[in-house]
Amino acid sequence: GAVVSQHPSRVICKSGTSVKIECRSLDFQATTMFWYRQFPKKSLMLMATSNEGSKATYEQGVEKDKFLINHASLTLSTLTVTSAHPEDSSFYICSARARGGTTQYFGPGTRLLVL
Amino acid sequence: AQSVAQPEDQVNVAEGNPLTVKCTYSVSGNPYLFWYVQYPNRGLQFLLKYITGDNLVKGSYGFEAEFNKSQTSFHLKKPSALVSDSALYFCAHPRWDKIIFGKGTRLHILP
């Protein structure tokens, strides 16, 4: 089956620094990638949708300057949390979908802790 | 608004007993419905989906779900629970090219 990886799996950073999270589709070309955020004991909230080669579409209430998304190739999307603060601590999950496909394949998630 | 609802935050079941995780939907037209499972500190794994056809859908790990149009429900079931089934379960439905998740139900299987 299709595999999506995320790196790093866990990151701890100081407040004010920026953190980049990578999402890769390992065995298929992902024309669309999605970024979700999951708070403790909460559901997944879609943050943004990115299509390869174009700007990401952000959900209402998500700061695009805070959460920079780049989908530079058909196998890689990155989420950069800029000037991270403790309230940005969360579990970030990406998913990827192939061209013409309907199934989203989820990555294992990245746990971010901002001190 | 179209949505799915999971009325239970947590469900406890003894190992070997049948389990049910509830989901109700409010989706116009023919609903597409999914179940996903999330094991601790891991991403989501797809369990099963209902698009059309048989109301009883069989999925991964011995799970099944029954689509009930009159009750607008899509409950997840398993005849005999395993301790390894302990996880967070999400009911979901697609909206355009997005997936909208329910709030999740934590399932505890007690040995």
mmCIF file of C-alpha atoms in Angstrom:
data_model
loop_
_atom_site.group_PDB
_atom_site.id
_atom_site.type_symbol
_atom_site.label_atom_id
_atom_site.label_comp_id
_atom_site.label_asym_id
_atom_site.label_seq_id
_atom_site.Cartn_x
_atom_site.Cartn_y
_atom_site.Cartn_z
ATOM 1 C CA GLY A 1 0.000 0.000 0.000
ATOM 2 C CA ALA A 2 0.920 3.648 -0.280
ATOM 3 C CA VAL A 3 3.332 4.908 2.357
ATOM 4 C CA VAL A 4 3.676 8.403 3.708
ATOM 5 C CA SER A 5 6.507 9.345 6.028
ATOM 6 C CA GLN A 6 7.075 12.344 8.260
ATOM 7 C CA HIS A 7 10.289 13.711 9.643
ATOM 8 C CA PRO A 8 11.039 14.306 12.401
ATOM 9 C CA SER A 9 8.728 12.124 14.451
ATOM 10 C CA ARG A 10 9.320 14.253 17.494
ATOM 11 C CA VAL A 11 10.886 17.677 17.957
ATOM 12 C CA ILE A 12 11.487 19.903 20.943
ATOM 13 C CA CYS A 13 12.406 23.514 20.357
ATOM 14 C CA LYS A 14 12.752 26.790 22.197
ATOM 15 C CA SER A 15 10.113 29.459 21.962
ATOM 16 C CA GLY A 16 10.817 31.858 19.104
ATOM 17 C CA THR A 17 12.562 29.380 16.850
ATOM 18 C CA SER A 18 11.199 27.939 13.617
ATOM 19 C CA VAL A 19 10.631 24.270 13.005
ATOM 20 C CA LYS A 20 10.284 22.481 9.683
ATOM 21 C CA ILE A 21 8.342 19.243 9.325
ATOM 22 C CA GLU A 22 8.648 17.132 6.190
ATOM 23 C CA CYS A 23 5.994 14.934 4.659
ATOM 24 C CA ARG A 24 6.998 12.500 1.918
ATOM 25 C CA SER A 25 5.077 10.089 -0.243
ATOM 26 C CA LEU A 26 7.444 7.158 -0.636
ATOM 27 C CA ASP A 27 5.954 5.101 -3.419
ATOM 28 C CA PHE A 28 3.562 7.363 -5.261
ATOM 29 C CA GLN A 29 3.328 10.898 -6.572
ATOM 30 C CA ALA A 30 1.177 13.070 -4.355
ATOM 31 C CA THR A 31 -0.392 15.929 -6.242
ATOM 32 C CA THR A 32 -2.256 16.979 -3.112
ATOM 33 C CA MET A 33 -1.096 16.953 0.485
ATOM 34 C CA PHE A 34 -3.014 17.894 3.578
ATOM 35 C CA TRP A 35 -1.778 19.111 6.933
ATOM 36 C CA TYR A 36 -3.723 18.422 10.109
ATOM 37 C CA ARG A 37 -3.252 19.421 13.702
ATOM 38 C CA GLN A 38 -4.401 17.290 16.588
ATOM 39 C CA PHE A 39 -4.752 18.663 20.089
ATOM 40 C CA PRO A 40 -4.698 16.291 23.072
ATOM 41 C CA LYS A 41 -7.931 14.344 23.312
ATOM 42 C CA LYS A 42 -9.266 16.242 20.318
ATOM 43 C CA SER A 43 -10.071 15.460 16.745
ATOM 44 C CA LEU A 44 -7.927 16.235 13.748
ATOM 45 C CA MET A 45 -8.355 19.723 12.429
ATOM 46 C CA LEU A 46 -7.456 20.376 8.815
ATOM 47 C CA MET A 47 -5.003 23.251 8.603
ATOM 48 C CA ALA A 48 -4.351 23.523 4.899
ATOM 49 C CA THR A 49 -4.400 21.792 1.562
ATOM 50 C CA SER A 50 -1.420 22.037 -0.743
ATOM 51 C CA ASN A 51 -1.244 21.184 -4.407
ATOM 52 C CA GLU A 52 2.101 20.614 -6.032
ATOM 53 C CA GLY A 53 3.449 23.765 -7.596
ATOM 54 C CA SER A 54 0.842 26.125 -6.220
ATOM 55 C CA LYS A 55 0.106 28.016 -3.042
ATOM 56 C CA ALA A 56 -1.527 26.220 -0.176
ATOM 57 C CA THR A 57 -5.159 26.820 0.695
ATOM 58 C CA TYR A 58 -5.557 27.490 4.391
ATOM 59 C CA GLU A 59 -8.592 26.745 6.502
ATOM 60 C CA GLN A 60 -10.348 29.565 8.267
ATOM 61 C CA GLY A 61 -8.519 30.639 11.376
ATOM 62 C CA VAL A 62 -5.141 29.206 10.380
ATOM 63 C CA GLU A 63 -2.424 31.832 10.055
ATOM 64 C CA LYS A 64 -0.633 31.299 6.775
ATOM 65 C CA ASP A 65 2.334 33.412 7.874
ATOM 66 C CA LYS A 66 2.650 31.309 10.983
ATOM 67 C CA PHE A 67 2.357 27.940 9.299
ATOM 68 C CA LEU A 68 4.265 28.050 6.029
ATOM 69 C CA ILE A 69 3.536 25.230 3.651
ATOM 70 C CA ASN A 70 5.597 24.365 0.618
ATOM 71 C CA HIS A 71 4.776 21.593 -1.830
ATOM 72 C CA ALA A 72 7.774 21.835 -4.086
ATOM 73 C CA SER A 73 7.687 18.362 -5.602
ATOM 74 C CA LEU A 74 5.296 15.494 -6.147
ATOM 75 C CA THR A 75 6.743 13.604 -3.210
ATOM 76 C CA LEU A 76 7.498 16.294 -0.649
ATOM 77 C CA SER A 77 5.565 18.893 1.301
ATOM 78 C CA THR A 78 6.930 20.853 4.224
ATOM 79 C CA LEU A 79 5.251 22.647 7.097
ATOM 80 C CA THR A 80 7.294 25.305 8.828
ATOM 81 C CA VAL A 81 6.063 26.606 12.153
ATOM 82 C CA THR A 82 7.594 30.059 12.350
ATOM 83 C CA SER A 83 8.492 31.728 15.636
ATOM 84 C CA ALA A 84 7.034 28.831 17.540
ATOM 85 C CA HIS A 85 5.368 29.377 20.896
ATOM 86 C CA PRO A 86 4.225 26.903 23.550
ATOM 87 C CA GLU A 87 0.654 27.070 22.256
ATOM 88 C CA ASP A 88 1.914 25.657 18.962
ATOM 89 C CA SER A 89 2.809 22.432 20.745
ATOM 90 C CA SER A 90 0.727 19.746 19.132
ATOM 91 C CA PHE A 91 0.683 16.617 17.011
ATOM 92 C CA TYR A 92 0.925 17.457 13.325
ATOM 93 C CA ILE A 93 -0.179 14.891 10.764
ATOM 94 C CA CYS A 94 0.086 15.052 7.013
ATOM 95 C CA SER A 95 -1.715 13.047 4.386
ATOM 96 C CA ALA A 96 -1.151 12.631 0.690
ATOM 97 C CA ARG A 97 -3.343 11.863 -2.267
ATOM 98 C CA ALA A 98 -2.315 10.771 -5.726
ATOM 99 C CA ARG A 99 -3.431 12.425 -8.942
ATOM 100 C CA GLY A 100 -6.970 11.375 -9.734
ATOM 101 C CA GLY A 101 -7.209 9.411 -6.519
ATOM 102 C CA THR A 102 -9.711 9.766 -3.730
ATOM 103 C CA THR A 103 -7.864 8.077 -0.880
ATOM 104 C CA GLN A 104 -5.743 10.054 1.547
ATOM 105 C CA TYR A 105 -2.781 8.193 2.990
ATOM 106 C CA PHE A 106 -1.702 9.458 6.376
ATOM 107 C CA GLY A 107 1.753 9.946 7.767
ATOM 108 C CA PRO A 108 2.687 8.792 11.270
ATOM 109 C CA GLY A 109 2.632 12.302 12.682
ATOM 110 C CA THR A 110 5.135 14.686 14.257
ATOM 111 C CA ARG A 111 4.923 15.693 17.869
ATOM 112 C CA LEU A 112 6.086 19.249 18.440
ATOM 113 C CA LEU A 113 6.884 20.537 21.904
ATOM 114 C CA VAL A 114 7.775 24.186 22.244
ATOM 115 C CA LEU A 115 9.414 25.134 25.507
ATOM 116 C CA ALA B 1 -24.230 21.554 8.191
ATOM 117 C CA GLN B 2 -23.038 18.160 7.072
ATOM 118 C CA SER B 3 -21.230 16.357 9.825
ATOM 119 C CA VAL B 4 -20.579 13.176 11.714
ATOM 120 C CA ALA B 5 -20.985 12.849 15.450
ATOM 121 C CA GLN B 6 -19.444 10.428 17.904
ATOM 122 C CA PRO B 7 -21.530 10.632 21.068
ATOM 123 C CA GLU B 8 -19.084 8.752 23.294
ATOM 124 C CA ASP B 9 -15.718 10.137 24.374
ATOM 125 C CA GLN B 10 -14.651 6.752 25.717
ATOM 126 C CA VAL B 11 -15.827 3.162 25.547
ATOM 127 C CA ASN B 12 -14.616 0.392 27.841
ATOM 128 C CA VAL B 13 -15.039 -3.226 26.816
ATOM 129 C CA ALA B 14 -13.751 -6.432 28.357
ATOM 130 C CA GLU B 15 -11.461 -8.507 26.176
ATOM 131 C CA GLY B 16 -13.402 -11.104 24.232
ATOM 132 C CA ASN B 17 -16.667 -9.179 24.381
ATOM 133 C CA PRO B 18 -18.265 -7.572 21.334
ATOM 134 C CA LEU B 19 -17.551 -3.893 20.893
ATOM 135 C CA THR B 20 -19.475 -1.046 19.301
ATOM 136 C CA VAL B 21 -18.236 2.480 18.653
ATOM 137 C CA LYS B 22 -21.058 4.787 17.674
ATOM 138 C CA CYS B 23 -21.267 7.288 14.855
ATOM 139 C CA THR B 24 -24.236 9.217 13.550
ATOM 140 C CA TYR B 25 -24.246 11.352 10.460
ATOM 141 C CA SER B 26 -25.967 14.369 9.093
ATOM 142 C CA VAL B 27 -25.042 14.319 5.439
ATOM 143 C CA SER B 28 -27.293 15.162 2.557
ATOM 144 C CA GLY B 29 -27.655 12.891 -0.421
ATOM 145 C CA ASN B 30 -25.839 9.577 -0.447
ATOM 146 C CA PRO B 31 -23.349 9.687 2.389
ATOM 147 C CA TYR B 32 -19.804 8.475 2.042
ATOM 148 C CA LEU B 33 -18.579 7.439 5.482
ATOM 149 C CA PHE B 34 -15.234 6.251 6.794
ATOM 150 C CA TRP B 35 -13.742 4.815 9.951
ATOM 151 C CA TYR B 36 -10.119 5.418 10.894
ATOM 152 C CA VAL B 37 -8.073 4.187 13.841
ATOM 153 C CA GLN B 38 -5.170 5.935 15.536
ATOM 154 C CA TYR B 39 -2.837 3.976 17.735
ATOM 155 C CA PRO B 40 -0.863 5.915 20.394
ATOM 156 C CA ASN B 41 1.464 8.545 18.915
ATOM 157 C CA ARG B 42 0.842 7.336 15.398
ATOM 158 C CA GLY B 43 -0.963 8.591 12.333
ATOM 159 C CA LEU B 44 -4.324 7.411 11.139
ATOM 160 C CA GLN B 45 -4.992 4.054 9.586
ATOM 161 C CA PHE B 46 -7.956 3.490 7.323
ATOM 162 C CA LEU B 47 -10.346 0.797 8.548
ATOM 163 C CA LEU B 48 -13.278 0.786 6.179
ATOM 164 C CA LYS B 49 -15.652 2.876 4.135
ATOM 165 C CA TYR B 50 -19.245 2.928 3.010
ATOM 166 C CA ILE B 51 -20.054 4.345 -0.379
ATOM 167 C CA THR B 52 -22.974 2.339 -1.647
ATOM 168 C CA GLY B 53 -24.221 -1.212 -1.753
ATOM 169 C CA ASP B 54 -24.351 -3.568 1.201
ATOM 170 C CA ASN B 55 -25.151 -1.913 4.472
ATOM 171 C CA LEU B 56 -22.675 -4.126 6.308
ATOM 172 C CA VAL B 57 -19.127 -3.151 5.421
ATOM 173 C CA LYS B 58 -16.168 -5.294 6.411
ATOM 174 C CA GLY B 59 -12.788 -3.741 7.016
ATOM 175 C CA SER B 60 -9.334 -4.280 8.443
ATOM 176 C CA TYR B 61 -8.452 -6.106 11.670
ATOM 177 C CA GLY B 62 -11.826 -7.854 11.851
ATOM 178 C CA PHE B 63 -13.838 -4.652 12.141
ATOM 179 C CA GLU B 64 -17.115 -4.047 10.393
ATOM 180 C CA ALA B 65 -19.620 -1.223 10.287
ATOM 181 C CA GLU B 66 -23.315 -1.144 9.628
ATOM 182 C CA PHE B 67 -24.859 1.664 7.639
ATOM 183 C CA ASN B 68 -28.379 2.357 8.898
ATOM 184 C CA LYS B 69 -30.209 4.961 6.878
ATOM 185 C CA SER B 70 -33.299 5.125 9.083
ATOM 186 C CA GLN B 71 -31.199 5.797 12.170
ATOM 187 C CA THR B 72 -28.564 7.821 10.273
ATOM 188 C CA SER B 73 -25.905 5.741 11.942
ATOM 189 C CA PHE B 74 -22.671 4.045 10.937
ATOM 190 C CA HIS B 75 -21.554 2.203 14.058
ATOM 191 C CA LEU B 76 -18.237 0.364 14.116
ATOM 192 C CA LYS B 77 -18.348 -3.175 15.466
ATOM 193 C CA LYS B 78 -16.197 -6.168 16.228
ATOM 194 C CA PRO B 79 -17.494 -9.504 17.530
ATOM 195 C CA SER B 80 -14.646 -10.157 19.959
ATOM 196 C CA ALA B 81 -12.419 -7.369 21.251
ATOM 197 C CA LEU B 82 -8.670 -7.679 21.648
ATOM 198 C CA VAL B 83 -6.510 -5.674 24.032
ATOM 199 C CA SER B 84 -4.602 -4.491 20.953
ATOM 200 C CA ASP B 85 -7.782 -2.830 19.681
ATOM 201 C CA SER B 86 -7.317 -0.138 22.327
ATOM 202 C CA ALA B 87 -6.935 3.061 20.339
ATOM 203 C CA LEU B 88 -8.660 6.252 19.220
ATOM 204 C CA TYR B 89 -11.326 5.750 16.567
ATOM 205 C CA PHE B 90 -12.602 8.396 14.187
ATOM 206 C CA CYS B 91 -15.704 8.412 12.066
ATOM 207 C CA ALA B 92 -15.318 10.692 9.053
ATOM 208 C CA HIS B 93 -16.913 11.861 5.850
ATOM 209 C CA PRO B 94 -15.532 13.580 2.767
ATOM 210 C CA ARG B 95 -16.443 17.150 1.953
ATOM 211 C CA TRP B 96 -15.283 18.085 -1.529
ATOM 212 C CA ASP B 97 -11.621 17.029 -1.450
ATOM 213 C CA LYS B 98 -11.309 17.178 2.327
ATOM 214 C CA ILE B 99 -12.029 14.684 5.059
ATOM 215 C CA ILE B 100 -14.006 15.896 8.045
ATOM 216 C CA PHE B 101 -13.419 13.887 11.210
ATOM 217 C CA GLY B 102 -15.635 13.297 14.186
ATOM 218 C CA LYS B 103 -14.215 14.160 17.574
ATOM 219 C CA GLY B 104 -13.018 10.621 18.168
ATOM 220 C CA THR B 105 -13.848 7.874 20.635
ATOM 221 C CA ARG B 106 -11.190 6.324 22.802
ATOM 222 C CA LEU B 107 -11.652 2.590 23.067
ATOM 223 C CA HIS B 108 -10.203 0.768 26.076
ATOM 224 C CA ILE B 109 -10.156 -3.000 25.974
ATOM 225 C CA LEU B 110 -9.755 -4.358 29.459
ATOM 226 C CA PRO B 111 -7.806 -7.609 29.869
#
